């Protein structure tokens, strides 16, 4: 019986356009011939019908889409029923004019000032900055940055004496009040690069209510940023709160009555609370978009637009990511004024030099599991094992437990409290193996991860870079092992740069 030539995806927010959903598919390397969105009877969500360019990829596409979350909603993908397809319009609909797509930004939403300046210490010519120099060794002592004694003390308690390259370049520019677009490799200290100057600026200018807003694409990243902020604001009288999907919204509304100075939030939950009239964000003086490219891939552009529409006066805007150069041109709704663009020598898809990568080819599942256990036996931990799907994450974790490995797991179907508990127990060493989907590849900051094992190949080279970036953090060295099935061969050539080949 021939395979149905289309799939359905349910649980899509009602405001999503076909162009945005196509961008989401592209971001997950799912190539479609046609996308059609149909609003459901309750009008709060809609269903997508997707005709794929390659029908042989259909099972994998369904598997990948069932891993995706939009605004904390987990998508539900399945084969399309023939009778359903028969009632749909035969001609593919076209994106509405003026809407931004991944490949064609909308001209009606211009940037205010294109990013022109590249900060690169070194000799200049005719009074202008050099185009780009190698900043891999550029470091600055924290006590030369004009920071307050309290903040310096908080930095020293964490064992930091000098900056990483992205911190040394970005912090002075942010302290001067510039809009900043920063790009650096994962694990290079981007969070501290925007968190530290934000805390310093807010401390220098006392006030009440929200003044610093940080928007992150995932709950895990929001939690990580909050931990960094909380360590910085000790003895500064500043307060921070994080809000994200997965926790009860009423509890978070009660928390917000404490009038935090700094709010860390995921886009969907932030706008949900804002729409209830319980909290205003327009008074924020500084706004950060962390992992801005990931927000594009996850389809958060409408929410980002709505967030910036809340401001009567333009805030200082900071954009940070590991892969951002081309993506910033697509964020037409972000109002940047004479931005400073900082690129600290992180070419696209270049892996960290401090991560030793090894590729192991296996012939079947039995050989794959055998090699996995060999790697686990050689390294005591901490170890993160990345798996393609939530279902396989559960199965692999259970197999490891049966073989007396101390393993736990993390993926999108686990509620937030259990996810945080699993990560905390992994940090404490009660488990030395963490099995997870790509939900753990960004926003999971754990010191001392000795080994990354890619049990399954990542969806994209960018995701591979973020996976291996969970080791070799803060200047340490690390190792990553990728197990390749025969079916990975066709896709592997796209990953060669990410492997340093």
Short mmCIF file of C-alpha atoms in Angstrom, two decimals:
data_model
loop_
_atom_site.label_atom_id
_atom_site.label_comp_id
_atom_site.label_asym_id
_atom_site.label_seq_id
_atom_site.Cartn_x
_atom_site.Cartn_y
_atom_site.Cartn_z
CA UNK A 1 0.00 0.00 0.00
CA UNK A 2 1.58 3.34 -1.05
CA UNK A 3 2.45 5.85 1.63
CA UNK A 4 0.15 8.84 2.03
CA UNK A 5 1.94 11.77 0.29
CA UNK A 6 1.28 14.26 3.08
CA UNK A 7 1.36 14.62 6.84
CA UNK A 8 -0.78 16.55 9.33
CA UNK A 9 0.56 18.58 12.24
CA UNK A 10 -1.79 19.66 15.02
CA UNK A 11 -1.59 22.00 18.02
CA UNK A 12 -0.26 24.99 16.05
CA UNK A 13 -1.05 28.47 17.51
CA UNK A 14 -3.78 30.29 15.60
CA UNK A 15 -1.61 33.32 14.75
CA UNK A 16 0.97 31.23 12.84
CA UNK A 17 1.16 31.97 9.11
CA UNK A 18 2.08 29.51 6.37
CA UNK A 19 5.31 31.43 5.77
CA UNK A 20 6.30 31.09 9.43
CA UNK A 21 5.44 27.42 9.54
CA UNK A 22 7.44 26.83 6.36
CA UNK A 23 10.36 28.58 8.07
CA UNK A 24 9.95 26.22 11.02
CA UNK A 25 10.07 23.23 8.66
CA UNK A 26 13.17 24.60 6.94
CA UNK A 27 14.83 25.13 10.30
CA UNK A 28 14.33 21.45 11.06
CA UNK A 29 15.54 20.42 7.61
CA UNK A 30 12.10 19.19 6.51
CA UNK A 31 11.73 20.13 2.84
CA UNK A 32 8.15 20.65 1.70
CA UNK A 33 6.46 21.09 -1.68
CA UNK A 34 3.39 22.68 -0.16
CA UNK A 35 2.12 23.85 3.23
CA UNK A 36 -1.53 24.52 4.01
CA UNK A 37 -2.85 25.78 7.36
CA UNK A 38 -6.47 25.27 8.42
CA UNK A 39 -7.97 26.85 11.55
CA UNK A 40 -9.76 24.44 13.86
CA UNK A 41 -13.32 24.93 15.08
CA UNK A 42 -12.21 26.24 18.48
CA UNK A 43 -10.19 29.00 16.70
CA UNK A 44 -7.41 28.75 19.30
CA UNK A 45 -5.20 26.53 17.19
CA UNK A 46 -4.88 25.17 13.67
CA UNK A 47 -3.75 22.14 11.71
CA UNK A 48 -1.03 22.09 9.07
CA UNK A 49 -1.00 19.85 6.01
CA UNK A 50 2.47 19.34 4.55
CA UNK A 51 3.36 17.70 1.25
CA UNK A 52 7.00 16.60 1.38
CA UNK A 53 9.49 16.79 -1.48
CA UNK A 54 10.80 13.36 -0.64
CA UNK A 55 8.19 10.84 0.51
CA UNK A 56 10.87 8.49 1.80
CA UNK A 57 11.66 11.09 4.46
CA UNK A 58 8.06 11.05 5.71
CA UNK A 59 8.55 8.79 8.78
CA UNK A 60 11.60 10.80 9.86
CA UNK A 61 9.74 14.09 9.36
CA UNK A 62 6.89 12.88 11.58
CA UNK A 63 9.41 11.81 14.19
CA UNK A 64 11.17 15.19 14.12
CA UNK A 65 7.96 17.22 14.24
CA UNK A 66 6.71 15.30 17.25
CA UNK A 67 9.83 16.61 19.02
CA UNK A 68 9.03 20.25 18.19
CA UNK A 69 7.49 22.77 20.58
CA UNK A 70 5.93 26.13 19.65
CA UNK A 71 5.22 28.49 22.53
CA UNK A 72 5.44 25.53 24.92
CA UNK A 73 2.95 23.50 22.83
CA UNK A 74 4.16 20.11 21.67
CA UNK A 75 3.27 19.45 18.04
CA UNK A 76 1.42 16.28 17.07
CA UNK A 77 2.32 14.93 13.61
CA UNK A 78 0.91 11.93 11.74
CA UNK A 79 0.20 10.59 8.24
CA UNK A 80 -2.60 12.49 6.51
CA UNK A 81 -5.78 10.57 5.76
CA UNK A 82 -6.61 10.34 2.01
CA UNK A 83 -10.22 11.47 2.56
CA UNK A 84 -8.95 14.55 4.39
CA UNK A 85 -6.61 15.44 1.54
CA UNK A 86 -9.42 15.08 -1.00
CA UNK A 87 -11.45 17.89 0.59
CA UNK A 88 -8.53 20.35 0.71
CA UNK A 89 -7.98 23.02 -1.99
CA UNK A 90 -5.94 21.68 -4.88
CA UNK A 91 -3.93 24.83 -5.49
CA UNK A 92 -1.29 25.73 -2.89
CA UNK A 93 -1.98 29.01 -1.14
CA UNK A 94 0.68 31.73 -1.17
CA UNK A 95 2.07 33.73 1.74
CA UNK A 96 0.28 36.97 2.41
CA UNK A 97 2.04 39.98 0.83
CA UNK A 98 4.28 41.94 3.15
CA UNK A 99 4.91 39.00 5.48
CA UNK A 100 8.50 38.08 6.29
CA UNK A 101 9.72 34.65 5.29
CA UNK A 102 13.03 33.02 6.08
CA UNK A 103 14.47 34.00 2.70
CA UNK A 104 12.77 37.31 2.02
CA UNK A 105 12.45 39.90 4.83
CA UNK A 106 9.46 42.19 4.66
CA UNK A 107 10.50 45.64 3.37
CA UNK A 108 7.72 47.28 5.38
CA UNK A 109 9.53 46.60 8.68
CA UNK A 110 12.99 48.18 8.30
CA UNK A 111 15.84 47.98 10.75
CA UNK A 112 16.77 51.30 12.30
CA UNK A 113 20.47 51.34 11.50
CA UNK A 114 22.16 48.29 9.98
CA UNK A 115 24.93 46.63 12.02
CA UNK A 116 28.08 48.19 10.61
CA UNK A 117 30.76 48.24 13.30
CA UNK A 118 32.86 45.21 14.00
CA UNK A 119 34.75 45.50 17.27
CA UNK A 120 38.15 43.98 16.81
CA UNK A 121 41.11 45.18 18.90
CA UNK A 122 44.25 45.64 16.89
CA UNK A 123 45.81 48.10 14.49
CA UNK A 124 43.41 50.38 12.64
CA UNK A 125 43.64 52.00 9.27
CA UNK A 126 42.61 55.58 8.58
CA UNK A 127 40.77 55.73 11.89
CA UNK A 128 38.53 52.76 11.11
CA UNK A 129 38.38 49.34 12.73
CA UNK A 130 40.11 46.47 11.06
CA UNK A 131 37.51 44.29 9.31
CA UNK A 132 38.12 41.29 11.55
CA UNK A 133 41.07 39.90 13.48
CA UNK A 134 41.50 36.71 15.44
CA UNK A 135 40.08 37.40 18.89
CA UNK A 136 40.39 33.85 20.17
CA UNK A 137 42.95 34.95 22.78
CA UNK A 138 41.48 38.40 23.55
CA UNK A 139 40.95 38.64 27.31
CA UNK A 140 40.55 41.56 29.72
CA UNK A 141 40.85 41.56 33.54
CA UNK A 142 37.40 42.14 35.06
CA UNK A 143 38.80 44.74 37.44
CA UNK A 144 39.66 47.00 34.47
CA UNK A 145 36.04 47.29 33.29
CA UNK A 146 34.84 49.82 35.87
CA UNK A 147 32.57 47.41 37.69
CA UNK A 148 31.25 48.02 41.20
CA UNK A 149 33.00 46.30 44.15
CA UNK A 150 29.93 44.11 44.82
CA UNK A 151 29.79 42.81 41.27
CA UNK A 152 33.56 42.28 41.14
CA UNK A 153 33.34 40.28 44.34
CA UNK A 154 30.54 38.15 42.90
CA UNK A 155 32.66 37.49 39.82
CA UNK A 156 35.68 36.51 41.91
CA UNK A 157 33.56 34.10 43.99
CA UNK A 158 32.91 32.21 40.75
CA UNK A 159 36.64 31.95 40.08
CA UNK A 160 36.76 34.43 37.19
CA UNK A 161 39.66 36.88 36.95
CA UNK A 162 39.54 37.81 33.27
CA UNK A 163 36.97 37.81 30.50
CA UNK A 164 36.46 35.48 27.60
CA UNK A 165 36.79 37.13 24.15
CA UNK A 166 33.05 37.82 23.73
CA UNK A 167 32.86 39.26 27.25
CA UNK A 168 35.92 41.46 26.80
CA UNK A 169 34.54 42.94 23.57
CA UNK A 170 30.84 43.21 24.45
CA UNK A 171 30.82 44.40 28.07
CA UNK A 172 32.47 47.83 27.47
CA UNK A 173 30.16 48.54 24.52
CA UNK A 174 27.03 47.63 26.48
CA UNK A 175 28.15 49.74 29.43
CA UNK A 176 28.43 52.70 27.01
CA UNK A 177 24.75 52.20 26.08
CA UNK A 178 25.22 50.82 22.57
CA UNK A 179 22.88 48.34 20.94
CA UNK A 180 24.98 45.21 20.45
CA UNK A 181 24.76 42.20 18.14
CA UNK A 182 27.12 39.53 19.45
CA UNK A 183 28.19 36.23 18.00
CA UNK A 184 30.52 33.71 19.61
CA UNK A 185 30.81 29.97 19.81
CA UNK A 186 28.67 28.07 22.26
CA UNK A 187 30.31 27.68 25.66
CA UNK A 188 32.27 30.93 25.29
CA UNK A 189 30.47 32.90 28.00
CA UNK A 190 27.80 34.78 26.05
CA UNK A 191 25.38 34.78 29.00
CA UNK A 192 27.79 36.63 31.28
CA UNK A 193 28.64 38.96 28.37
CA UNK A 194 25.16 40.54 28.54
CA UNK A 195 24.16 39.69 32.12
CA UNK A 196 27.09 41.43 33.81
CA UNK A 197 26.75 44.84 32.09
CA UNK A 198 22.95 44.73 32.52
CA UNK A 199 23.34 44.22 36.27
CA UNK A 200 25.95 47.00 36.43
CA UNK A 201 23.80 49.49 34.50
CA UNK A 202 20.72 48.79 36.63
CA UNK A 203 22.72 49.06 39.84
CA UNK A 204 24.17 52.41 38.73
CA UNK A 205 20.67 53.76 38.10
CA UNK A 206 18.41 52.73 41.00
CA UNK A 207 14.71 52.45 40.25
CA UNK A 208 11.58 50.44 40.89
CA UNK A 209 9.90 47.85 38.73
CA UNK A 210 11.08 46.01 35.65
CA UNK A 211 14.11 47.55 33.97
CA UNK A 212 15.90 44.59 32.40
CA UNK A 213 14.16 42.01 30.18
CA UNK A 214 15.85 38.87 28.84
CA UNK A 215 13.96 36.71 26.32
CA UNK A 216 15.12 33.14 25.66
CA UNK A 217 13.61 30.49 23.35
CA UNK A 218 13.50 27.58 25.82
CA UNK A 219 12.78 26.91 29.47
CA UNK A 220 16.20 25.34 29.98
CA UNK A 221 17.99 28.41 28.67
CA UNK A 222 15.82 30.70 30.82
CA UNK A 223 16.74 28.66 33.90
CA UNK A 224 20.44 28.81 33.03
CA UNK A 225 20.36 32.59 32.54
CA UNK A 226 18.53 33.03 35.85
CA UNK A 227 21.25 31.11 37.66
CA UNK A 228 23.92 33.39 36.15
CA UNK A 229 21.94 36.54 37.04
CA UNK A 230 21.26 35.39 40.61
CA UNK A 231 24.98 34.88 41.24
CA UNK A 232 25.72 38.37 39.93
CA UNK A 233 23.11 40.31 41.93
CA UNK A 234 24.17 39.17 45.40
CA UNK A 235 24.38 42.28 47.67
CA UNK A 236 23.20 44.61 44.87
CA UNK A 237 19.56 44.90 46.09
CA UNK A 238 18.40 43.84 42.62
CA UNK A 239 15.76 41.12 42.15
CA UNK A 240 15.29 38.69 39.28
CA UNK A 241 12.46 36.31 38.36
CA UNK A 242 12.10 33.75 35.56
CA UNK A 243 8.80 32.85 33.90
CA UNK A 244 8.25 30.12 31.32
CA UNK A 245 5.77 27.52 30.20
CA UNK A 246 5.52 24.31 32.17
CA UNK A 247 4.97 26.04 35.52
CA UNK A 248 1.58 27.27 36.70
CA UNK A 249 0.95 30.75 35.33
CA UNK A 250 -0.92 31.93 38.44
CA UNK A 251 2.08 31.12 40.61
CA UNK A 252 4.24 33.18 38.29
CA UNK A 253 1.81 36.11 38.41
CA UNK A 254 2.07 36.05 42.20
CA UNK A 255 5.88 36.07 41.92
CA UNK A 256 5.76 39.13 39.69
CA UNK A 257 4.11 41.12 42.49
CA UNK A 258 7.58 41.27 44.02
CA UNK A 259 8.44 43.83 41.29
CA UNK A 260 11.62 42.26 39.88
CA UNK A 261 14.26 44.50 38.35
CA UNK A 262 15.20 41.77 35.86
CA UNK A 263 12.78 39.38 34.18
CA UNK A 264 13.91 36.29 32.26
CA UNK A 265 11.14 34.83 30.10
CA UNK A 266 10.19 32.67 27.16
CA UNK A 267 8.22 34.61 24.50
CA UNK A 268 4.88 32.83 24.76
CA UNK A 269 4.59 32.97 28.54
CA UNK A 270 5.77 36.60 28.63
CA UNK A 271 3.03 37.75 26.26
CA UNK A 272 0.44 35.59 28.01
CA UNK A 273 1.07 37.38 31.30
CA UNK A 274 1.30 40.75 29.56
CA UNK A 275 -2.10 40.18 27.89
CA UNK A 276 -3.74 39.56 31.25
CA UNK A 277 -2.91 43.10 32.30
CA UNK A 278 -1.07 41.89 35.40
CA UNK A 279 2.41 43.06 34.44
CA UNK A 280 3.89 45.72 32.16
CA UNK A 281 7.10 45.22 30.21
CA UNK A 282 7.22 48.57 28.40
CA UNK A 283 9.25 50.14 31.23
CA UNK A 284 12.25 47.88 30.54
CA UNK A 285 15.34 49.93 29.68
CA UNK A 286 17.39 47.01 28.36
CA UNK A 287 16.10 44.01 26.39
CA UNK A 288 18.15 40.96 25.48
CA UNK A 289 17.26 38.34 22.88
CA UNK A 290 19.43 35.31 23.64
CA UNK A 291 19.79 32.62 20.96
CA UNK A 292 18.05 34.96 18.53
CA UNK A 293 18.59 32.62 15.57
CA UNK A 294 16.94 29.78 17.46
CA UNK A 295 13.87 31.97 18.03
CA UNK A 296 13.60 32.38 14.28
CA UNK A 297 13.89 28.63 13.71
CA UNK A 298 11.21 27.97 16.34
CA UNK A 299 8.82 30.45 14.73
CA UNK A 300 8.82 33.07 17.48
CA UNK A 301 8.92 36.08 15.15
CA UNK A 302 5.27 37.13 15.79
CA UNK A 303 5.91 37.09 19.53
CA UNK A 304 9.13 39.09 19.17
CA UNK A 305 7.23 41.64 17.10
CA UNK A 306 4.51 41.87 19.76
CA UNK A 307 7.11 42.29 22.52
CA UNK A 308 8.80 45.21 20.77
CA UNK A 309 5.39 46.74 19.98
CA UNK A 310 4.87 47.17 23.75
CA UNK A 311 7.59 49.82 24.06
CA UNK A 312 6.79 53.52 23.81
CA UNK A 313 10.46 54.44 24.11
CA UNK A 314 13.16 52.38 22.45
CA UNK A 315 15.15 50.29 24.95
CA UNK A 316 18.80 49.33 24.61
CA UNK A 317 18.75 46.13 22.52
CA UNK A 318 21.23 43.25 22.81
CA UNK A 319 21.15 40.24 20.47
CA UNK A 320 23.35 37.23 21.16
CA UNK A 321 23.79 33.86 19.52
CA UNK A 322 26.33 31.36 18.21
CA UNK A 323 25.15 31.65 14.57
CA UNK A 324 23.74 35.08 13.91
CA UNK A 325 25.32 36.96 11.02
CA UNK A 326 22.68 36.29 8.35
CA UNK A 327 19.84 35.78 10.82
CA UNK A 328 19.95 39.37 12.11
CA UNK A 329 18.98 40.62 8.66
CA UNK A 330 15.72 38.67 8.94
CA UNK A 331 14.71 40.17 12.29
CA UNK A 332 13.15 43.22 10.69
CA UNK A 333 10.92 43.93 13.67
CA UNK A 334 13.84 44.50 16.06
CA UNK A 335 14.56 48.21 16.32
CA UNK A 336 18.34 48.67 16.37
CA UNK A 337 19.96 52.10 16.46
CA UNK A 338 23.57 52.32 15.27
CA UNK A 339 24.31 48.81 16.53
CA UNK A 340 27.76 47.51 17.29
CA UNK A 341 28.34 44.11 15.70
CA UNK A 342 30.78 41.90 17.61
CA UNK A 343 32.06 38.71 16.01
CA UNK A 344 34.79 37.05 18.05
CA UNK A 345 36.15 34.69 15.46
CA UNK A 346 33.34 32.13 15.33
CA UNK A 347 32.91 31.26 11.64
CA UNK A 348 29.70 29.43 10.79
CA UNK A 349 29.66 25.81 11.97
CA UNK A 350 33.25 25.85 13.21
CA UNK A 351 33.52 23.53 16.22
CA UNK A 352 35.39 24.51 19.36
CA UNK A 353 39.08 23.70 19.06
CA UNK A 354 39.03 22.47 22.66
CA UNK A 355 36.57 19.66 21.80
CA UNK A 356 38.20 16.49 20.47
CA UNK A 357 35.71 14.88 18.09
CA UNK A 358 35.61 11.23 17.13
CA UNK A 359 33.38 9.62 14.50
CA UNK A 360 32.47 5.95 14.96
CA UNK A 361 30.66 4.10 12.16
CA UNK A 362 28.35 1.29 13.26
CA UNK A 363 26.46 -1.24 11.12
CA UNK A 364 23.33 -1.83 13.18
CA UNK A 365 21.58 -1.09 16.47
CA UNK A 366 23.30 -3.95 18.29
CA UNK A 367 26.74 -2.66 17.34
CA UNK A 368 25.66 0.89 18.19
CA UNK A 369 24.58 -0.07 21.71
CA UNK A 370 27.77 -2.07 22.22
CA UNK A 371 29.96 0.89 21.23
CA UNK A 372 27.90 3.23 23.40
CA UNK A 373 28.59 1.07 26.45
CA UNK A 374 32.28 0.92 25.59
CA UNK A 375 32.42 4.72 25.60
CA UNK A 376 30.45 4.92 28.85
CA UNK A 377 32.78 2.41 30.50
CA UNK A 378 35.89 4.37 29.44
CA UNK A 379 34.64 7.68 30.93
CA UNK A 380 33.21 7.93 34.44
CA UNK A 381 31.35 11.14 33.70
CA UNK A 382 29.59 13.45 33.65
CA UNK A 383 28.36 12.29 30.23
CA UNK A 384 25.50 13.60 28.06
CA UNK A 385 24.03 11.26 25.43
CA UNK A 386 21.95 12.91 22.69
CA UNK A 387 19.12 10.93 21.08
CA UNK A 388 16.85 11.96 18.19
CA UNK A 389 13.40 11.36 19.71
CA UNK A 390 11.62 11.45 23.05
CA UNK A 391 10.53 7.83 22.71
CA UNK A 392 14.05 6.58 22.03
CA UNK A 393 15.36 8.73 24.89
CA UNK A 394 13.07 6.87 27.28
CA UNK A 395 13.97 3.46 25.82
CA UNK A 396 17.71 4.08 25.89
CA UNK A 397 17.64 5.41 29.44
CA UNK A 398 15.71 2.34 30.60
CA UNK A 399 18.18 0.00 28.84
CA UNK A 400 21.09 1.72 30.54
CA UNK A 401 19.43 1.52 33.94
CA UNK A 402 18.81 -2.21 33.47
CA UNK A 403 22.54 -2.59 32.84
CA UNK A 404 23.28 -0.76 36.13
CA UNK A 405 24.35 2.57 34.63
CA UNK A 406 23.40 5.62 36.71
CA UNK A 407 21.36 7.40 34.03
CA UNK A 408 18.50 9.90 33.95
CA UNK A 409 16.76 11.60 31.03
CA UNK A 410 15.35 14.90 29.81
CA UNK A 411 12.98 15.67 26.92
CA UNK A 412 9.96 17.76 26.02
CA UNK A 413 7.28 15.39 27.37
CA UNK A 414 8.64 15.53 30.92
CA UNK A 415 7.07 18.24 33.07
CA UNK A 416 9.24 21.17 34.06
CA UNK A 417 9.71 20.19 37.72
CA UNK A 418 10.96 16.72 36.76
CA UNK A 419 13.27 18.16 34.11
CA UNK A 420 14.83 20.54 36.61
CA UNK A 421 15.14 17.74 39.16
CA UNK A 422 16.90 15.48 36.64
CA UNK A 423 19.37 18.21 35.68
CA UNK A 424 20.06 19.09 39.31
CA UNK A 425 20.73 15.47 40.26
CA UNK A 426 23.03 15.17 37.24
CA UNK A 427 24.89 18.29 38.38
CA UNK A 428 25.23 16.87 41.89
CA UNK A 429 26.70 13.63 40.54
CA UNK A 430 23.87 11.38 41.70
CA UNK A 431 23.58 10.42 38.02
CA UNK A 432 26.67 10.45 35.84
CA UNK A 433 24.77 9.99 32.55
CA UNK A 434 22.11 12.34 31.16
CA UNK A 435 20.20 11.06 28.11
CA UNK A 436 18.34 13.80 26.24
CA UNK A 437 16.90 15.15 23.03
CA UNK A 438 18.02 18.44 21.52
CA UNK A 439 15.96 20.19 24.19
CA UNK A 440 19.18 19.82 26.22
CA UNK A 441 21.58 21.05 23.51
CA UNK A 442 20.90 24.72 24.23
CA UNK A 443 20.57 26.34 27.57
CA UNK A 444 22.09 23.50 29.58
CA UNK A 445 25.14 24.88 31.37
CA UNK A 446 26.86 22.21 33.47
CA UNK A 447 30.49 22.50 34.44
CA UNK A 448 32.82 19.59 33.95
CA UNK A 449 30.92 17.56 31.33
CA UNK A 450 33.66 15.20 30.18
CA UNK A 451 32.02 13.53 27.22
CA UNK A 452 29.23 14.13 24.69
CA UNK A 453 27.92 11.08 22.83
CA UNK A 454 25.75 11.69 19.77
CA UNK A 455 23.84 8.41 19.79
CA UNK A 456 21.86 9.83 16.87
CA UNK A 457 23.05 12.45 14.40
CA UNK A 458 21.65 15.92 15.09
CA UNK A 459 18.94 17.41 12.86
CA UNK A 460 21.35 20.03 11.52
CA UNK A 461 25.04 21.01 11.70
CA UNK A 462 24.04 23.98 13.88
CA UNK A 463 22.41 21.65 16.40
CA UNK A 464 25.53 19.47 16.36
CA UNK A 465 27.66 22.49 17.28
CA UNK A 466 25.35 23.28 20.19
CA UNK A 467 25.40 19.68 21.36
CA UNK A 468 29.17 19.39 21.56
CA UNK A 469 29.27 22.85 23.16
CA UNK A 470 27.89 21.30 26.36
CA UNK A 471 31.46 20.17 27.04
CA UNK A 472 34.65 22.25 26.94
CA UNK A 473 32.93 25.17 28.66
CA UNK A 474 34.70 28.12 30.29
CA UNK A 475 38.06 27.26 28.74
CA UNK A 476 38.08 23.55 29.62
CA UNK A 477 38.74 20.77 27.12
CA UNK A 478 36.26 18.05 26.21
CA UNK A 479 35.46 15.12 23.96
CA UNK A 480 32.54 14.28 21.65
CA UNK A 481 31.82 10.90 20.03
CA UNK A 482 29.30 10.57 17.20
CA UNK A 483 27.88 7.16 16.28
CA UNK A 484 26.98 7.02 12.57
CA UNK A 485 24.49 4.53 11.12
CA UNK A 486 24.68 3.56 7.42
CA UNK A 487 21.51 5.62 6.84
CA UNK A 488 23.39 8.71 8.08
CA UNK A 489 25.82 8.62 5.15
CA UNK A 490 23.64 10.67 2.80
CA UNK A 491 23.26 13.46 5.35
CA UNK A 492 26.78 13.31 6.74
CA UNK A 493 28.40 15.42 4.02
CA UNK A 494 26.43 18.43 5.31
CA UNK A 495 28.12 18.00 8.72
CA UNK A 496 31.75 17.87 7.63
CA UNK A 497 32.47 21.49 8.54
CA UNK A 498 30.82 20.99 11.94
CA UNK A 499 33.16 18.05 12.51
CA UNK A 500 36.16 20.12 11.45
CA UNK A 501 36.72 17.98 8.36
#
